[in-house]
PDB file of C-alpha atoms in Angstrom:
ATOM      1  CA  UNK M   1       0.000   0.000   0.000  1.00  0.00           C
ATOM      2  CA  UNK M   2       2.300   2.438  -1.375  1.00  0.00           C
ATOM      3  CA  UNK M   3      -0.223   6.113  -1.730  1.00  0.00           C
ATOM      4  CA  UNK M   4       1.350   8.728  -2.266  1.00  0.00           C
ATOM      5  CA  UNK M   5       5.282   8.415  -2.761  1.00  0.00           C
ATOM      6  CA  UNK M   6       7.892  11.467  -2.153  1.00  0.00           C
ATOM      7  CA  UNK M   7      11.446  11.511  -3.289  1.00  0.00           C
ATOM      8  CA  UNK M   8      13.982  12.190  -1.504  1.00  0.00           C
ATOM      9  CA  UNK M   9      13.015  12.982   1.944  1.00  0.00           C
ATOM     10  CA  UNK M  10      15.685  15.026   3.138  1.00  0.00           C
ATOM     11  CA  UNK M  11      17.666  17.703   0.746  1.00  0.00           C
ATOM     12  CA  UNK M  12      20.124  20.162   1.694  1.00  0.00           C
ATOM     13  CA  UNK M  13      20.767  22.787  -1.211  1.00  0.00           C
ATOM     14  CA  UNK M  14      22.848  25.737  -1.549  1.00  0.00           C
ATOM     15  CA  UNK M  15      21.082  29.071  -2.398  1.00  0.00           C
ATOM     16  CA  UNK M  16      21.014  29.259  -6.157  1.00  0.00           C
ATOM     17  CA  UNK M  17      21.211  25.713  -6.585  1.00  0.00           C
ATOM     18  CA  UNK M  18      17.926  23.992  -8.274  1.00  0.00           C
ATOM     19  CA  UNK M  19      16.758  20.690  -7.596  1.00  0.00           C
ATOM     20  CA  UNK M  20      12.918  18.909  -8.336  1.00  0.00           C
ATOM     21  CA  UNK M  21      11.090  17.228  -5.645  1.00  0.00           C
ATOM     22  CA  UNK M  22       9.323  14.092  -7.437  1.00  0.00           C
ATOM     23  CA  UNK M  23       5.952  12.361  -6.250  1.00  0.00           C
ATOM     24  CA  UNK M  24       3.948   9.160  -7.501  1.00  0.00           C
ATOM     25  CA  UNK M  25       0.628   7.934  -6.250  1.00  0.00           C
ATOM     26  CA  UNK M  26      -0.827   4.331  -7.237  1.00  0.00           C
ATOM     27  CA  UNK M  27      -4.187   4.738  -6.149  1.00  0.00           C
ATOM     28  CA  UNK M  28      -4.985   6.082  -9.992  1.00  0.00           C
ATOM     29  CA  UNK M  29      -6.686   9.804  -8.444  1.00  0.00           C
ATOM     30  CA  UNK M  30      -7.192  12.338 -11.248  1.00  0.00           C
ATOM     31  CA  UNK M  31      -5.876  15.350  -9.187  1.00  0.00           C
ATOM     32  CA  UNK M  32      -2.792  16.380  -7.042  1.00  0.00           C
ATOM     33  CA  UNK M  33      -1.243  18.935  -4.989  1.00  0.00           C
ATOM     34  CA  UNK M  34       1.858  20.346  -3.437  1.00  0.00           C
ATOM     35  CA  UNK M  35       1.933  21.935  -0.259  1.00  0.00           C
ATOM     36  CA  UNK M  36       4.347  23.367   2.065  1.00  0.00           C
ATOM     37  CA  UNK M  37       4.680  23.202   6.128  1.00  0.00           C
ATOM     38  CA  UNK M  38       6.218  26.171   7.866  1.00  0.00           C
ATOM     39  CA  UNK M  39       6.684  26.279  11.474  1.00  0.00           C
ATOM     40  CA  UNK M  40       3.647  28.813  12.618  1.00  0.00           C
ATOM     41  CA  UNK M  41       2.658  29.104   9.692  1.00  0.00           C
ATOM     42  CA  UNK M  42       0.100  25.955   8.945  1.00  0.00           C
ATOM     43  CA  UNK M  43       0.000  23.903   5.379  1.00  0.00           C
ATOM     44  CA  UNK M  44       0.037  26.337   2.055  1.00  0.00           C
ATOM     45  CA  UNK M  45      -0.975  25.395  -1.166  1.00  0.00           C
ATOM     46  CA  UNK M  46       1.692  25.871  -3.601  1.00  0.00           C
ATOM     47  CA  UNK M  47       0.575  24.161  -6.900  1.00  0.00           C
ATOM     48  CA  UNK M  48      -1.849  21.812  -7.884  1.00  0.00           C
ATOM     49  CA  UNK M  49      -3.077  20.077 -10.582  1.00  0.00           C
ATOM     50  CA  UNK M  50      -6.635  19.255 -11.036  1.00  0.00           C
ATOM     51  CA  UNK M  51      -6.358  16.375 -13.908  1.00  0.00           C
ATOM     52  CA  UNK M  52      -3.393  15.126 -16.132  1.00  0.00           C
ATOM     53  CA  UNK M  53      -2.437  17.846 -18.294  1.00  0.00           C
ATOM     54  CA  UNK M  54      -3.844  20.848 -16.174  1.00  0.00           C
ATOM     55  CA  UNK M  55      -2.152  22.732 -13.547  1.00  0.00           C
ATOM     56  CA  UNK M  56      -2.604  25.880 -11.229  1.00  0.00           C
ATOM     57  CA  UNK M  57      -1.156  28.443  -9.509  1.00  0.00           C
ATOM     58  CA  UNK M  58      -1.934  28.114  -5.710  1.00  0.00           C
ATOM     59  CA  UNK M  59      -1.265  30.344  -2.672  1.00  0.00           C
ATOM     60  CA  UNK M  60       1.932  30.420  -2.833  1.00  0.00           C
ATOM     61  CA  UNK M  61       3.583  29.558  -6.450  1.00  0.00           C
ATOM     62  CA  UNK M  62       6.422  32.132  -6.338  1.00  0.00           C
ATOM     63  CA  UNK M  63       9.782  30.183  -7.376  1.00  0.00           C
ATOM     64  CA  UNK M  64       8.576  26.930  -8.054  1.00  0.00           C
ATOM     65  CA  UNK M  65       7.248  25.630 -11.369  1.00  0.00           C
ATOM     66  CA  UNK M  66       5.795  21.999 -11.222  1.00  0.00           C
ATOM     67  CA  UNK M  67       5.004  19.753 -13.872  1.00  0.00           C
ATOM     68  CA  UNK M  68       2.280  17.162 -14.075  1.00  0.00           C
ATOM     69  CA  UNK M  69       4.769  14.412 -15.863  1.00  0.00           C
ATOM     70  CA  UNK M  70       1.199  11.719 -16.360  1.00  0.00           C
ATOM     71  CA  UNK M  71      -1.781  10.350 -14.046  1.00  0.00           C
ATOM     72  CA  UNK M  72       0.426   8.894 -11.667  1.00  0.00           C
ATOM     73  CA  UNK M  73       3.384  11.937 -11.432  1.00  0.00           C
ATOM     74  CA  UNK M  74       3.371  15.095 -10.065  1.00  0.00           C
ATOM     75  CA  UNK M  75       7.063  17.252 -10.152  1.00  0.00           C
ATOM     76  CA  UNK M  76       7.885  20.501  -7.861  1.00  0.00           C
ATOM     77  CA  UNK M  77      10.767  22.255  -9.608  1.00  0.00           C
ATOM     78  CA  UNK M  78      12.864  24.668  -7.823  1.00  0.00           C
ATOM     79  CA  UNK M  79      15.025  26.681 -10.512  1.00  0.00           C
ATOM     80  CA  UNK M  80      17.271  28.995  -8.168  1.00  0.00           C
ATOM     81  CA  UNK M  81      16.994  27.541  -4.767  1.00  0.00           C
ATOM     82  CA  UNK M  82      16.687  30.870  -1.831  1.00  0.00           C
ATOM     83  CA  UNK M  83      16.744  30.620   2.286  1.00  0.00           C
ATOM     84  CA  UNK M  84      12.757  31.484   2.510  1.00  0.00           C
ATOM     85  CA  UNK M  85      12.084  27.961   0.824  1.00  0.00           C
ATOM     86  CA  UNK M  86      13.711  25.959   3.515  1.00  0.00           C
ATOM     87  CA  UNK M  87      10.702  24.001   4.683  1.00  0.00           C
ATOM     88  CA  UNK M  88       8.652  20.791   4.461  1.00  0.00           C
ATOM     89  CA  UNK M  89       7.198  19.821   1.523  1.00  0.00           C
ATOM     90  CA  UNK M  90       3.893  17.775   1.315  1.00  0.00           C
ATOM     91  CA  UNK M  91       2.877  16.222  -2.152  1.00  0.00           C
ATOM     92  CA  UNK M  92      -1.055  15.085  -1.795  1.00  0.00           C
ATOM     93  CA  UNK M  93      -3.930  13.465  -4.022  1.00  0.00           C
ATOM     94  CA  UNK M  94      -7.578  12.740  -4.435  1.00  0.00           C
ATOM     95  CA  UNK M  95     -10.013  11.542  -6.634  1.00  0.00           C
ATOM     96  CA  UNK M  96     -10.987  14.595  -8.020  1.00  0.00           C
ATOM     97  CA  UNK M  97     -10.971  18.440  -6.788  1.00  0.00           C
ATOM     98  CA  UNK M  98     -14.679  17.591  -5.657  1.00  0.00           C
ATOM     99  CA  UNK M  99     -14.649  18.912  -2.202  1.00  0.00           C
ATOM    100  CA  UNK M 100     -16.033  15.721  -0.562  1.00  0.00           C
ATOM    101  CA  UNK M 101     -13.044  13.830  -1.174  1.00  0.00           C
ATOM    102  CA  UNK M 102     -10.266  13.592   0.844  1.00  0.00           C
ATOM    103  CA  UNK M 103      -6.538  13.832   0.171  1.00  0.00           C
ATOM    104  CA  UNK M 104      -4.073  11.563   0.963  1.00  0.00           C
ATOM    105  CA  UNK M 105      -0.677  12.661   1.859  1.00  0.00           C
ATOM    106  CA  UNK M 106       3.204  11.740   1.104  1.00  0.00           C
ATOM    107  CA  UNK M 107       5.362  11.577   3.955  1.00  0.00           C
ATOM    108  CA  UNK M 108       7.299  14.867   2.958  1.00  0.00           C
ATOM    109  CA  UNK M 109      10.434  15.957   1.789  1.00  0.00           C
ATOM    110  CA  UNK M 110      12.368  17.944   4.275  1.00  0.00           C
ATOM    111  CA  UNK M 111      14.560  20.776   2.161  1.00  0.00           C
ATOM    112  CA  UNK M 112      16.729  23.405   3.910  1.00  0.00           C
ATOM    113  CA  UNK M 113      18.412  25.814   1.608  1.00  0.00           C
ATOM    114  CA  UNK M 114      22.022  27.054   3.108  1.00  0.00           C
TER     115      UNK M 114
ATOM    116  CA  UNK U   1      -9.793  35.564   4.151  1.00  0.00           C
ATOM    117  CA  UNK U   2     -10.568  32.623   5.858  1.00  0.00           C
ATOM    118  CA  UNK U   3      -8.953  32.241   9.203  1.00  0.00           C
ATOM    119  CA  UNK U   4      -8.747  28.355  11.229  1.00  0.00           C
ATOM    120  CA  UNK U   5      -7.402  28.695  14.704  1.00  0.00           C
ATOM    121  CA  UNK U   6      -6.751  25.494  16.632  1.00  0.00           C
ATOM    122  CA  UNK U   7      -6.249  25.833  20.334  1.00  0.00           C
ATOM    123  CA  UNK U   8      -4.806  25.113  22.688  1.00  0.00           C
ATOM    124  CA  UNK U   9      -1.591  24.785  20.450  1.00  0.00           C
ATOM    125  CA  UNK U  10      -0.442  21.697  22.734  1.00  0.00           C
ATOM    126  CA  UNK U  11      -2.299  19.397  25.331  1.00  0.00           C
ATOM    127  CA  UNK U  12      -0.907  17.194  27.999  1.00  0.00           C
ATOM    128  CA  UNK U  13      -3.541  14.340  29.039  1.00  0.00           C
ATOM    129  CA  UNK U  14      -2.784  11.216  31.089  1.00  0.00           C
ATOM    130  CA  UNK U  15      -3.992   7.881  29.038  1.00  0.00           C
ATOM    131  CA  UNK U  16      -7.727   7.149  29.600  1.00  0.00           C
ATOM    132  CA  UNK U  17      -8.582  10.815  29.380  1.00  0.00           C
ATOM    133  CA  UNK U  18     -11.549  12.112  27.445  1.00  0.00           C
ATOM    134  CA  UNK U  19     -10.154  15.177  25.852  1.00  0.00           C
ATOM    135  CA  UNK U  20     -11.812  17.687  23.160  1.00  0.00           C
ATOM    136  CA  UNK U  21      -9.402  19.486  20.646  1.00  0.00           C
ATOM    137  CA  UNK U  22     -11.110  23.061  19.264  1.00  0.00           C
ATOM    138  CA  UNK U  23     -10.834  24.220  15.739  1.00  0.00           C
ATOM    139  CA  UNK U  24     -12.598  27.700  15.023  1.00  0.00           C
ATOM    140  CA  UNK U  25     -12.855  29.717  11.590  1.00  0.00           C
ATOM    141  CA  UNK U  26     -13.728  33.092  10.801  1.00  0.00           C
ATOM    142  CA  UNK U  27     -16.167  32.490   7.493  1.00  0.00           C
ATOM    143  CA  UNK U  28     -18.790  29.981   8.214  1.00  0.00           C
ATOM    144  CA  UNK U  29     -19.594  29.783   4.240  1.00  0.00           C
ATOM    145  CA  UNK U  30     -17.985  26.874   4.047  1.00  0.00           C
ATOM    146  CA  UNK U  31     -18.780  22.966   2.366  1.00  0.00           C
ATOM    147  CA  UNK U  32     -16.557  21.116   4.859  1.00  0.00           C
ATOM    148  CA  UNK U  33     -14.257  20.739   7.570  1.00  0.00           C
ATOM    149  CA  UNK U  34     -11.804  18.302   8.030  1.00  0.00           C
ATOM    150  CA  UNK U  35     -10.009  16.787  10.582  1.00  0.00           C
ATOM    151  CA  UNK U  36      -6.350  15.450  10.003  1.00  0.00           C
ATOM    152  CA  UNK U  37      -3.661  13.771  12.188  1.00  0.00           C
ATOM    153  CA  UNK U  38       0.300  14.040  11.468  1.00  0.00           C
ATOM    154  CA  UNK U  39       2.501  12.206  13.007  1.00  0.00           C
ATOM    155  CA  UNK U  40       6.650  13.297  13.414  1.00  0.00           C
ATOM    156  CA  UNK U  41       7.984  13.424  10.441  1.00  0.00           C
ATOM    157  CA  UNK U  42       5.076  11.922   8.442  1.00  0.00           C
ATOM    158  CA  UNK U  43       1.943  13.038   6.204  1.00  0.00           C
ATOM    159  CA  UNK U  44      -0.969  14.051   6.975  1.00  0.00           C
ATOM    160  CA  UNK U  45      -3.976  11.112   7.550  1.00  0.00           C
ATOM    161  CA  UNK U  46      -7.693  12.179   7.359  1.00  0.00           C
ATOM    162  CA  UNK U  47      -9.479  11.286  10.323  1.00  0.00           C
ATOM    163  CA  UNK U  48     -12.855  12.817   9.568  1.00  0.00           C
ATOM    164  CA  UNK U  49     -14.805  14.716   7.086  1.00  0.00           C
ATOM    165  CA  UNK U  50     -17.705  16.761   8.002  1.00  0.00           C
ATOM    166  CA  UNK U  51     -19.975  18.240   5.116  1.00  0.00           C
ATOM    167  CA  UNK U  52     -21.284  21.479   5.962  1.00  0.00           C
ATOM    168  CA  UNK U  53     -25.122  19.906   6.078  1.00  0.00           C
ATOM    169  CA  UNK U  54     -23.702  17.565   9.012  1.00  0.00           C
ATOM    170  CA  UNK U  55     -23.652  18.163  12.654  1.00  0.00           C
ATOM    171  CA  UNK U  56     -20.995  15.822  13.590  1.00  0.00           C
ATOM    172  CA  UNK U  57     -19.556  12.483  11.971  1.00  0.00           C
ATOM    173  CA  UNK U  58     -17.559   9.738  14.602  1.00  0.00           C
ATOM    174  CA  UNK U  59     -15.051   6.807  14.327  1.00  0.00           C
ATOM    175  CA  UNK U  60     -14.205   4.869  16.481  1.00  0.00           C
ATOM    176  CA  UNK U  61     -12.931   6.646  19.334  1.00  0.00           C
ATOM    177  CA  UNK U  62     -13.135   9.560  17.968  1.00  0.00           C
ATOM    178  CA  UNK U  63     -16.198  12.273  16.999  1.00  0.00           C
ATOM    179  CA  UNK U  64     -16.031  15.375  15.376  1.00  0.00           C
ATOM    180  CA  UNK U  65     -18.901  18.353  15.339  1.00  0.00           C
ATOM    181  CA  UNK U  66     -19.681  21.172  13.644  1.00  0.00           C
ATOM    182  CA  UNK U  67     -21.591  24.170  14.214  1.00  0.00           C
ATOM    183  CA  UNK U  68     -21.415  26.950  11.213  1.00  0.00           C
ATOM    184  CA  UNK U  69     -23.222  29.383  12.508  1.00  0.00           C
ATOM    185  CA  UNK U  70     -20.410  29.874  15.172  1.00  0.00           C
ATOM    186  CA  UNK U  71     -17.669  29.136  13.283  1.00  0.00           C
ATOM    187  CA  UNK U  72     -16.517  26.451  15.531  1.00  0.00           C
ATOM    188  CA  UNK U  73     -15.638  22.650  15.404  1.00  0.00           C
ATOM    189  CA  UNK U  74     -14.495  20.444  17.930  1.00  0.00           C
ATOM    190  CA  UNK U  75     -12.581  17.052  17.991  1.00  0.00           C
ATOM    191  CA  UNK U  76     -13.702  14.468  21.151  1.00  0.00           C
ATOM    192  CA  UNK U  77     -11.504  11.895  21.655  1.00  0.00           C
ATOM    193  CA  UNK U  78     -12.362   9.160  23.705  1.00  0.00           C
ATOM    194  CA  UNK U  79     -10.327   7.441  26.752  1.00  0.00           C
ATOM    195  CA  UNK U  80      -7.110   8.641  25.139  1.00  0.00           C
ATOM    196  CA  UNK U  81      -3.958   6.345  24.576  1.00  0.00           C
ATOM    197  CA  UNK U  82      -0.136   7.072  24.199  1.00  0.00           C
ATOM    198  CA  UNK U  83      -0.778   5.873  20.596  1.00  0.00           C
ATOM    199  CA  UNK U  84      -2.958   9.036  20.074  1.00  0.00           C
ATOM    200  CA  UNK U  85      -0.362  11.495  20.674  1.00  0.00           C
ATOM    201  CA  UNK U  86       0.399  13.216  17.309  1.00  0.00           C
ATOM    202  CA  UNK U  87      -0.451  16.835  15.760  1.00  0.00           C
ATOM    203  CA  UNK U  88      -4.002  17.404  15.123  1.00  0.00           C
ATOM    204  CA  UNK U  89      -5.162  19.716  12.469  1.00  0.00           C
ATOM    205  CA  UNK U  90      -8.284  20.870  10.895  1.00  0.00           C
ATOM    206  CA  UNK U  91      -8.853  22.317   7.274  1.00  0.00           C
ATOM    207  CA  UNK U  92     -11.805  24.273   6.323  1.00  0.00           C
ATOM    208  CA  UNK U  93     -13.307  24.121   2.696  1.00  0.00           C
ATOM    209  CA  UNK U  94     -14.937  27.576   2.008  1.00  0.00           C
ATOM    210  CA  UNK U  95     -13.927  27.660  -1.620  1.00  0.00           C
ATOM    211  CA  UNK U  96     -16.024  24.360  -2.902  1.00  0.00           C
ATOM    212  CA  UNK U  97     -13.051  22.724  -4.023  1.00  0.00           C
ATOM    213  CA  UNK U  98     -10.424  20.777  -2.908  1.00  0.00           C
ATOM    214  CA  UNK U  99      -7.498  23.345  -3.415  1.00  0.00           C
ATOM    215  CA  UNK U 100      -9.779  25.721  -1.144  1.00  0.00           C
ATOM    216  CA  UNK U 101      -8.667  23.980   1.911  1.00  0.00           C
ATOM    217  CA  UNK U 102      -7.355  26.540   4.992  1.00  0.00           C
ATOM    218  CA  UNK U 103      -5.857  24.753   7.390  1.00  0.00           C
ATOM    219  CA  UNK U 104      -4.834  25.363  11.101  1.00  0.00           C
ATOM    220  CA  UNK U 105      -1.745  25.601  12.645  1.00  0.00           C
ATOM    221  CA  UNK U 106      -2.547  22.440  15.015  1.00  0.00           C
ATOM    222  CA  UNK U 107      -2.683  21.003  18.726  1.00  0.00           C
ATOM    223  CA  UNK U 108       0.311  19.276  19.657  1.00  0.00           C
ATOM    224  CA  UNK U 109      -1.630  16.085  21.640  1.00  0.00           C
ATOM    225  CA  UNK U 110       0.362  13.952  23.914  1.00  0.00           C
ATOM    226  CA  UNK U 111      -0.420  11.133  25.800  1.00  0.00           C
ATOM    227  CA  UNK U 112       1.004   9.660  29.032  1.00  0.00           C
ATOM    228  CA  UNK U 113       1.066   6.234  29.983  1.00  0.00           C
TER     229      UNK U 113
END
């Protein structure tokens, strides 16, 4: 019972540096997300994608670009890596964007930028 | 904007406890609230969904309600256990999708044997 797969889980970067943050689900769900998790500052949406082929700017796109690769693949792409994205990223999915179904969650990829 | 406050931000119980985790929000237009559970270092896990037609849903040990008119949810768990102890959060749906979600900054729940 795989769900929702993250790669890697830990990443340290130098500022500047890029790097993509990969995630899989198996449970065949049209849509997917990526979030982040700052200390006091709760889960924000960054990107998400609401089918294969589609995606959309959430709360917070600023530096990131994301690519939704097929069904099963959802890519967060940072191109020039800064300090204020040090934090924990959460990749998520769900049937649909319906709002009666619930996501499921990756265990996260932890990314401090030096 | 909606706003979700969760407090208290952390909560000490002894096992066997009944204990009620609060979640409030500052739009009540809303189509559902949600209640998660993260453990260290791992995802979030849905515990419970409530639609915005619902007064409360349960599982288990645990039952959620909601009232909309006040803004307010709250989280009952049920003669607690060291295995509950984890971050609780809730996430509103005022937006009628699933990328509307606002969540909460979370209660920190642990449980002593």
């Amino acid at each position: 019972n795989a769900g929702v797969t993250q790669t890697p889980k830990f990443q340290v970067l130098k500022t500047g540096q890029s790097m993509t943050l990969q995630c899989a689900q198996d449970m065949n769900h049209n849509s997917m997300y990526w979030y982040r998790q700052d200390p006091g500052m709760g889960l924000r949406l960054i990107y998400y994608s609401a089918s294969e082929g589609t995606t959309d700017k959430g709360e917070v796109p600023n530096g990131y670009n994301v690519s939704r690769l097929n069904k099963r693949e959802f890519s967060l792409r940072l191109e020039s890596a800064a300090p204020s994205q040090t934090s924990v990223y959460f990749c998520a999915s769900s049937e649909g964007i319906g709002y009666y179904q619930p996501q499921h969650f990756g265990d996260g990829t932890r990314l401090s930028i030096l | 904007k909606q706003e979700v406050t969760q407090i208290p931000a952390a909560l000490s119980v002894p096992e066997g406890e009944n204990l009620v985790l609060n979640c409030s929000f500052t739009d009540s237009a809303i189509y559902n609230l949600q209640w998660f559970r993260q453990d260290p270092g791992k995802g979030l896990t849905s515990l419970l969904l409530i639609q915005s037609s619902q007064r409360e849903q349960t599982s288990g040990r645990l039952n959620a309600s909601l009232d909309k008119s006040s803004g307010r949810s709250t989280l009952y768990i049920a003669a607690s256990q060291p295995g509950d102890s984890a971050t609780y959060l809730c996430a509103v749906n005022s937006g009628g999708s699933n990328y509307k979600l606002t969540f909460g900054k979370g209660t920190l729940l642990t449980v002593n044997p």
